[in-house]
Amino acid sequence: MAQHDPFMGVGDVEAPTPAPAPKKPERLLSLDERKALNWFKANTPASSNAKGLPKSEHRAVLMARCLIEISPERKRYDPISYSITGKGIEETNQRPAGAPEPVYKR
């Protein structure tokens, strides 16, 4: 008869992995952040000293949400240049929640 290993529990079962916590939905972009995103859509790539560049706090929100990025073509010591991402373009094409349906005139 095989001897029982004292370090091995009899009938031990792995504990189930806890379910991940539900993610908080992202808040909608503010009007100023949406204007900043539209500015980047119209002016990509934009240098860091471009005329009309949105405020840094709006750029930070857009970068945190991966809607804009520092241009990947940038080499070390080159000036910073911002580009809108594919996710940012999709966001600009969506109508904000609560916005009225567009009225098309014939």
Tab-separated table of C-alpha atoms in Angstrom, residues 7-104:
chain	number	residue	atom	x	y	z
A	7	PHE	CA	2.193	17.539	2.506
A	8	MET	CA	-0.432	16.489	0.017
A	9	GLY	CA	-3.956	17.059	1.218
A	10	VAL	CA	-6.417	14.301	0.649
A	11	GLY	CA	-9.173	15.521	-1.636
A	12	ASP	CA	-7.627	18.987	-2.124
A	13	VAL	CA	-9.298	20.913	-4.890
A	14	GLU	CA	-8.025	24.079	-6.526
A	15	ALA	CA	-10.016	27.113	-5.509
A	16	PRO	CA	-11.974	28.656	-8.351
A	17	THR	CA	-10.593	31.851	-9.816
A	18	PRO	CA	-12.638	34.824	-8.609
A	19	ALA	CA	-14.621	36.648	-11.258
A	20	PRO	CA	-13.069	39.928	-12.394
A	21	ALA	CA	-14.579	43.054	-10.937
A	22	PRO	CA	-17.059	44.722	-13.268
A	23	LYS	CA	-15.495	47.570	-15.221
A	24	LYS	CA	-16.843	51.035	-14.697
A	25	PRO	CA	-18.151	52.419	-17.953
A	26	GLU	CA	-16.012	55.229	-19.323
A	27	ARG	CA	-17.543	58.612	-18.875
A	28	LEU	CA	-18.515	60.392	-22.056
A	29	LEU	CA	-16.135	62.951	-23.478
A	30	SER	CA	-16.899	66.500	-22.424
A	31	LEU	CA	-17.743	69.041	-25.094
A	32	ASP	CA	-14.236	70.527	-24.910
A	33	GLU	CA	-12.637	67.065	-25.176
A	34	ARG	CA	-14.828	66.246	-28.173
A	35	LYS	CA	-13.839	69.561	-29.801
A	36	ALA	CA	-10.178	68.709	-29.144
A	37	LEU	CA	-10.626	65.291	-30.747
A	38	ASN	CA	-12.259	66.860	-33.800
A	39	TRP	CA	-9.379	69.356	-33.982
A	40	PHE	CA	-6.892	66.473	-34.072
A	41	LYS	CA	-8.960	64.743	-36.748
A	42	ALA	CA	-8.712	67.851	-38.937
A	43	ASN	CA	-5.057	68.637	-38.141
A	44	THR	CA	-3.263	65.264	-37.893
A	45	PRO	CA	-0.289	65.132	-37.629
A	46	ALA	CA	-0.016	68.220	-35.432
A	47	SER	CA	3.180	69.591	-33.949
A	48	SER	CA	3.335	70.568	-30.299
A	49	ASN	CA	3.430	74.258	-31.229
A	50	ALA	CA	0.614	74.179	-33.802
A	51	LYS	CA	-1.812	77.075	-33.795
A	52	GLY	CA	-5.024	76.166	-31.968
A	53	LEU	CA	-3.562	73.075	-30.255
A	54	PRO	CA	-6.040	71.930	-27.561
A	55	LYS	CA	-5.199	72.388	-23.882
A	56	SER	CA	-2.860	69.885	-22.261
A	57	GLU	CA	-5.576	68.536	-19.923
A	58	HIS	CA	-7.747	67.664	-22.948
A	59	ARG	CA	-4.777	66.078	-24.728
A	60	ALA	CA	-4.037	64.019	-21.598
A	61	VAL	CA	-7.606	62.642	-21.501
A	62	LEU	CA	-7.491	61.789	-25.203
A	63	MET	CA	-4.092	60.076	-24.858
A	64	ALA	CA	-5.228	58.097	-21.785
A	65	ARG	CA	-8.165	56.761	-23.811
A	66	CYS	CA	-5.869	55.971	-26.772
A	67	LEU	CA	-7.747	58.387	-29.044
A	68	ILE	CA	-4.576	60.298	-29.964
A	69	GLU	CA	-0.924	59.296	-29.809
A	70	ILE	CA	2.504	60.748	-30.267
A	71	SER	CA	3.334	59.941	-33.862
A	72	PRO	CA	5.026	56.550	-34.083
A	73	GLU	CA	7.381	57.863	-36.801
A	74	ARG	CA	8.967	60.212	-34.252
A	75	LYS	CA	12.668	59.624	-33.723
A	76	ARG	CA	14.499	60.442	-30.531
A	77	TYR	CA	14.996	64.203	-30.068
A	78	ASP	CA	12.530	65.027	-32.848
A	79	PRO	CA	9.803	67.500	-31.887
A	80	ILE	CA	6.606	65.917	-30.594
A	81	SER	CA	3.869	65.430	-33.147
A	82	TYR	CA	0.370	64.171	-32.286
A	83	SER	CA	-1.733	61.876	-34.474
A	84	ILE	CA	-5.284	60.651	-34.108
A	85	THR	CA	-5.637	56.859	-33.756
A	86	GLY	CA	-8.124	54.554	-35.454
A	87	LYS	CA	-10.084	54.429	-32.205
A	88	GLY	CA	-10.140	58.246	-32.190
A	89	ILE	CA	-11.495	58.378	-35.728
A	90	GLU	CA	-14.249	55.917	-34.790
A	91	GLU	CA	-15.103	58.064	-31.758
A	92	THR	CA	-15.454	61.205	-33.883
A	93	ASN	CA	-17.812	59.377	-36.236
A	94	GLN	CA	-20.140	58.401	-33.395
A	95	ARG	CA	-22.904	60.651	-32.229
A	96	PRO	CA	-22.569	61.545	-28.517
A	97	ALA	CA	-25.174	59.948	-26.250
A	98	GLY	CA	-28.196	62.187	-25.847
A	99	ALA	CA	-27.432	64.193	-28.981
A	100	PRO	CA	-30.418	64.797	-31.236
A	101	GLU	CA	-30.709	63.009	-34.550
A	102	PRO	CA	-29.253	65.085	-37.385
A	103	VAL	CA	-31.818	66.831	-39.563
A	104	TYR	CA	-31.120	66.541	-43.263
